[in-house]
Coordinates of C-alpha atoms in Angstrom, one line a residue:
M1 CA 28.9 -43.3 56.9
K2 CA 30.7 -39.7 56.2
K3 CA 32.0 -40.6 53.4
L4 CA 28.7 -42.0 52.0
T5 CA 27.2 -38.3 52.9
L6 CA 29.7 -36.5 51.0
A7 CA 28.8 -38.8 47.9
A8 CA 25.3 -38.3 48.3
L9 CA 26.0 -34.9 48.6
A10 CA 28.2 -34.8 45.5
A11 CA 25.5 -36.9 43.5
L12 CA 22.9 -34.5 44.6
A13 CA 25.1 -31.7 43.2
V14 CA 25.6 -32.9 39.8
G15 CA 22.3 -34.0 39.7
A16 CA 21.1 -30.7 40.4
V17 CA 23.5 -29.1 37.6
S18 CA 22.4 -31.6 35.0
L19 CA 18.4 -30.9 36.0
L20 CA 19.6 -27.0 35.3
T21 CA 21.6 -27.5 32.3
G22 CA 18.7 -29.4 30.7
C23 CA 16.6 -27.1 31.3
S24 CA 15.0 -25.0 28.5
S25 CA 15.1 -21.4 28.2
V26 CA 13.3 -18.4 26.8
S27 CA 13.7 -14.8 26.2
T28 CA 11.1 -12.6 24.3
E29 CA 12.0 -8.9 23.4
I30 CA 9.6 -6.1 23.6
D31 CA 8.4 -7.0 20.2
Q32 CA 7.7 -10.6 20.7
V33 CA 5.7 -12.8 22.5
A34 CA 6.2 -16.8 22.8
L35 CA 4.1 -20.0 23.2
H36 CA 5.1 -22.2 26.0
Y37 CA 4.4 -26.2 25.2
T38 CA 6.0 -29.1 27.8
G39 CA 7.5 -32.0 26.3
G40 CA 10.2 -33.6 27.9
P41 CA 11.3 -36.9 27.7
F42 CA 8.7 -38.7 30.2
Q43 CA 6.2 -36.2 29.1
D44 CA 3.5 -35.7 26.3
K45 CA 3.6 -32.5 24.2
H46 CA 1.1 -30.4 25.6
Y47 CA 0.5 -26.4 25.6
A48 CA 1.7 -24.9 29.0
D49 CA 1.5 -20.9 28.8
F50 CA 1.7 -17.7 27.2
V51 CA 5.1 -15.8 27.7
P52 CA 4.3 -12.1 27.3
P53 CA 6.7 -9.7 25.6
G54 CA 10.3 -8.4 27.4
V55 CA 10.9 -11.8 29.5
S56 CA 14.5 -12.7 30.1
G57 CA 15.8 -15.6 30.6
R58 CA 12.8 -17.7 32.1
L59 CA 13.6 -21.5 32.5
D60 CA 11.2 -24.0 32.1
G61 CA 11.4 -27.9 31.8
P62 CA 13.7 -30.0 30.2
G63 CA 12.5 -30.7 26.8
D64 CA 10.2 -28.1 26.7
K65 CA 9.5 -25.9 23.4
H66 CA 9.3 -22.5 23.1
Y67 CA 7.6 -20.5 19.8
V68 CA 8.7 -17.2 19.3
Y69 CA 6.0 -14.9 17.6
P70 CA 6.0 -10.9 16.4
Y71 CA 4.0 -9.0 18.8
G72 CA 2.8 -5.1 17.1
Q73 CA 2.3 -4.0 14.0
R74 CA 4.2 -5.3 11.2
T75 CA 4.5 -4.9 7.3
Y76 CA 4.6 -7.0 4.3
T77 CA 5.7 -5.1 1.2
F78 CA 5.3 -6.0 -2.5
A79 CA 7.2 -4.1 -4.7
K80 CA 10.6 -4.1 -7.0
T81 CA 13.3 -3.7 -4.7
N82 CA 13.7 -4.2 -0.7
A83 CA 10.4 -6.0 -0.4
E84 CA 9.0 -9.6 1.0
A85 CA 7.5 -10.1 -2.5
P86 CA 7.6 -8.5 -6.2
P87 CA 5.1 -6.5 -7.5
L88 CA 1.4 -8.0 -8.3
S89 CA -0.1 -7.3 -11.6
I90 CA -3.8 -6.6 -12.1
V91 CA -6.0 -6.4 -15.4
S92 CA -8.5 -3.5 -15.8
R93 CA -12.1 -3.8 -17.6
D94 CA -10.5 -3.2 -21.1
N95 CA -7.8 -5.9 -20.7
V96 CA -4.8 -3.7 -19.8
T97 CA -2.3 -5.5 -17.6
L98 CA -1.0 -3.0 -14.9
T99 CA 2.0 -3.6 -12.1
V100 CA 0.8 -2.6 -8.6
T101 CA 3.5 -2.0 -5.5
G102 CA 2.3 -1.6 -2.1
Q103 CA 2.3 -3.1 1.4
V104 CA 0.0 -4.8 3.7
L105 CA -0.5 -3.5 7.4
F106 CA -1.0 -5.3 10.4
T107 CA -0.7 -6.7 13.8
L108 CA -1.1 -10.7 14.5
N109 CA -3.8 -11.7 17.2
T110 CA -1.3 -12.1 20.3
K111 CA -4.6 -13.0 22.5
P112 CA -2.8 -15.9 24.4
E113 CA -5.7 -18.4 22.9
V114 CA -6.0 -17.0 19.6
L115 CA -2.1 -17.5 19.0
R116 CA -2.5 -20.7 20.3
Q117 CA -5.0 -21.8 17.9
F118 CA -3.3 -20.0 14.8
H119 CA 0.3 -21.8 15.8
E120 CA -1.8 -25.1 15.9
R121 CA -3.8 -24.9 12.6
I122 CA -1.4 -22.7 10.6
G123 CA 2.2 -22.1 12.4
M124 CA 3.3 -25.4 12.6
K125 CA 2.5 -26.2 9.4
Y126 CA 5.4 -23.7 8.0
K127 CA 7.2 -23.2 11.0
A128 CA 5.9 -19.6 11.2
W129 CA 8.0 -18.9 14.1
E130 CA 11.0 -19.2 11.9
P131 CA 11.8 -16.3 9.6
E132 CA 11.6 -18.2 6.1
G133 CA 8.6 -20.0 7.1
W134 CA 6.9 -16.4 8.4
R135 CA 7.4 -15.2 5.1
R136 CA 5.9 -18.1 3.1
M137 CA 3.1 -18.4 5.6
L138 CA 2.4 -14.4 4.4
A139 CA 2.5 -15.3 1.1
D140 CA 0.1 -18.3 1.4
Y141 CA -2.4 -16.7 3.6
V142 CA -2.2 -13.3 2.8
L143 CA -0.4 -11.9 -0.5
I144 CA -2.4 -14.3 -2.8
H145 CA -5.7 -13.0 -1.4
V146 CA -4.6 -9.4 -1.6
D147 CA -3.3 -10.2 -5.0
R148 CA -6.6 -12.0 -6.3
A149 CA -8.7 -9.4 -4.4
L150 CA -6.9 -6.4 -6.2
D151 CA -7.3 -8.4 -9.4
G152 CA -11.1 -8.7 -9.2
T153 CA -11.6 -5.7 -8.2
A154 CA -9.8 -3.8 -11.2
Q155 CA -12.0 -6.0 -13.6
R156 CA -14.4 -3.0 -12.9
Y157 CA -12.7 0.0 -14.2
G158 CA -10.7 1.1 -17.2
W159 CA -7.0 1.3 -17.0
K160 CA -7.1 5.4 -17.5
A161 CA -9.3 5.6 -14.5
I162 CA -7.3 3.5 -12.1
Y163 CA -4.1 5.3 -13.8
N164 CA -5.1 8.6 -13.6
D165 CA -8.4 9.6 -11.8
P166 CA -7.4 9.8 -7.9
A167 CA -11.1 9.3 -6.7
V168 CA -11.6 6.1 -8.9
R169 CA -7.9 4.7 -7.5
N170 CA -9.1 5.3 -4.0
A171 CA -12.3 3.7 -4.3
F172 CA -10.3 0.7 -6.0
E173 CA -8.3 0.4 -3.0
K174 CA -11.0 0.5 -0.7
D175 CA -13.1 -2.0 -2.4
A176 CA -10.0 -4.6 -2.8
A177 CA -8.9 -4.2 0.7
A178 CA -12.6 -4.9 1.9
E179 CA -12.4 -8.0 -0.5
A180 CA -8.7 -9.0 1.0
V181 CA -10.1 -9.2 4.3
K182 CA -12.9 -11.3 3.3
R183 CA -10.6 -13.7 1.6
V184 CA -8.3 -13.7 4.2
R185 CA -10.2 -14.5 6.9
E186 CA -12.0 -17.3 4.9
A187 CA -9.0 -18.9 4.2
T188 CA -7.3 -18.8 7.4
G189 CA -10.5 -19.9 9.5
G190 CA -10.2 -17.1 12.1
E191 CA -9.3 -13.6 13.0
Y192 CA -5.6 -14.0 13.1
F193 CA -4.7 -10.7 11.2
C194 CA -5.9 -7.2 12.7
S195 CA -5.4 -3.9 12.2
P196 CA -2.1 -2.4 12.7
T197 CA -3.4 -0.3 15.7
Y198 CA -4.7 -3.9 17.5
T199 CA -3.4 -3.8 20.9
G200 CA -5.0 -7.0 22.0
T201 CA -7.9 -5.4 23.6
G202 CA -11.6 -5.0 21.6
P203 CA -12.5 -5.3 18.0
C204 CA -9.6 -7.1 15.9
G205 CA -10.1 -5.0 13.0
D206 CA -9.0 -5.1 9.3
L207 CA -5.8 -5.6 7.9
V208 CA -4.7 -2.4 5.9
I209 CA -3.8 -2.3 2.3
T210 CA -2.0 0.7 0.4
I211 CA -1.0 1.0 -2.8
Q212 CA 1.3 3.1 -5.4
K213 CA -0.3 4.2 -8.4
P214 CA -0.6 1.7 -10.9
E215 CA 1.9 1.6 -13.7
P216 CA 0.6 0.4 -17.3
P217 CA 2.8 -0.6 -19.9
A218 CA 4.9 2.1 -21.0
K219 CA 3.9 2.3 -24.4
L220 CA 0.5 3.1 -23.5
V221 CA 1.8 5.8 -21.1
E222 CA 3.8 7.3 -23.6
A223 CA 0.4 7.3 -26.1
L224 CA -1.7 8.8 -23.1
A225 CA 1.2 11.8 -23.1
A226 CA 0.8 12.4 -26.3
E227 CA -2.8 12.3 -26.1
Q228 CA -3.2 14.7 -23.4
A229 CA -0.5 17.2 -25.5
A230 CA -2.7 16.9 -28.3
I231 CA -5.7 18.0 -26.4
L232 CA -3.6 20.7 -24.6
Q233 CA -2.8 22.1 -28.5
N234 CA -6.2 22.0 -29.7
E235 CA -7.5 23.7 -26.7
A236 CA -5.1 26.4 -27.3
Q237 CA -6.0 26.3 -31.0
K238 CA -9.4 27.0 -30.0
K239 CA -8.8 29.8 -28.0
I240 CA -6.7 31.1 -31.0
N241 CA -9.7 30.7 -33.3
Q242 CA -11.5 32.8 -30.7
K243 CA -9.4 35.6 -30.7
I244 CA -9.4 35.7 -34.4
A245 CA -13.0 35.3 -34.6
T246 CA -13.3 38.2 -31.8
E247 CA -10.9 40.6 -34.3
M248 CA -13.1 39.9 -37.6
E249 CA -16.2 40.6 -35.9
S250 CA -14.6 43.8 -34.5
I251 CA -13.6 44.7 -37.8
R252 CA -16.8 44.0 -39.8
Q253 CA -18.4 46.5 -37.1
L254 CA -15.8 49.3 -37.9
V255 CA -16.5 48.9 -41.8
A256 CA -20.1 48.8 -41.2
V257 CA -19.6 52.4 -39.3
L258 CA -17.0 54.1 -41.1
G259 CA -16.3 52.0 -44.4
P260 CA -13.5 50.4 -45.8
N261 CA -11.1 53.5 -45.8
G262 CA -12.4 54.5 -42.8
A263 CA -12.0 51.1 -41.0
V264 CA -8.3 50.9 -42.2
L265 CA -7.1 54.4 -41.0
W266 CA -8.8 53.5 -37.8
K267 CA -6.8 50.2 -37.4
A268 CA -3.6 52.7 -38.8
I269 CA -4.0 55.0 -36.0
Q270 CA -4.9 52.0 -33.4
D271 CA -1.4 50.4 -34.4
G272 CA 0.9 53.5 -33.9
K273 CA 1.4 53.8 -37.5
I274 CA -0.3 57.5 -38.1
T275 CA 0.1 60.4 -35.5
V276 CA -2.8 62.3 -34.6
V277 CA -2.5 65.7 -33.7
P278 CA -5.5 67.1 -31.6
V279 CA -6.3 70.7 -32.6
P280 CA -8.5 73.2 -31.0
Q281 CA -11.5 74.4 -32.4
G282 CA -11.3 77.2 -34.7
G283 CA -7.7 76.8 -34.5
S284 CA -5.2 76.7 -37.8
V285 CA -2.9 74.0 -38.8
Q286 CA 0.1 74.4 -41.3
V287 CA 2.0 71.6 -42.5
S288 CA 5.4 71.4 -44.2
P289 CA 6.2 68.8 -46.6
R290 CA 9.5 67.0 -45.8

């Protein structure tokens, strides 16, 4: 009996170790959350619960799965370097192609019921809890609609206004962002991408698009610079002409009052070519020739 008891205890110990080593575990950083799904060898896969930020080494059942998603503000950049995507192209009303760089600021909606819906509708298709899947998902559900919104909005403006006019560029950015938000929500079917300041309570808000100054082809920039230089030169010449006209009018008035010779003498005195010596009334002046 003693031997049987020891054998039973040993078997229980081995079973306990096996059970513990077979358990699934999850840890989340302060900028992460996770979804927990059951799914052991004898159990159907079902949503279990939500794992909040900052959880360390939580043990769950054998075969359970945990899907970790970002928590808090995220940035998706489209630019030439150090970006998730290359620059975008837009076509203006006057059929000029401009290059646009910028970024999308947003927060993934991590309300447990909303995040679960996002995961099951979209995340599972891309394995969006993995870095590459997350990038591909954002390219298909966010970037493509931002691109179309920017391009569609650009059709309202000429390229010079988009490039050179800050007020037009601000209106362009604002209108494009509103259109992008609408398109993203229609494509995803829910409020999954919220304002960058969203904290999980209250209204979701809108994702934010910021763009740098759109760049037209280099030849157009050079032509615009030359055009601007010509305008400045023309303005400068106008001022010179106005000055000359004013001087000519002054001379005509002098001639009318003093006569031609008197006008010449007056001009010579003004230019310092003739020295005028004041003589008191009744005084005498003697001039010695050199």
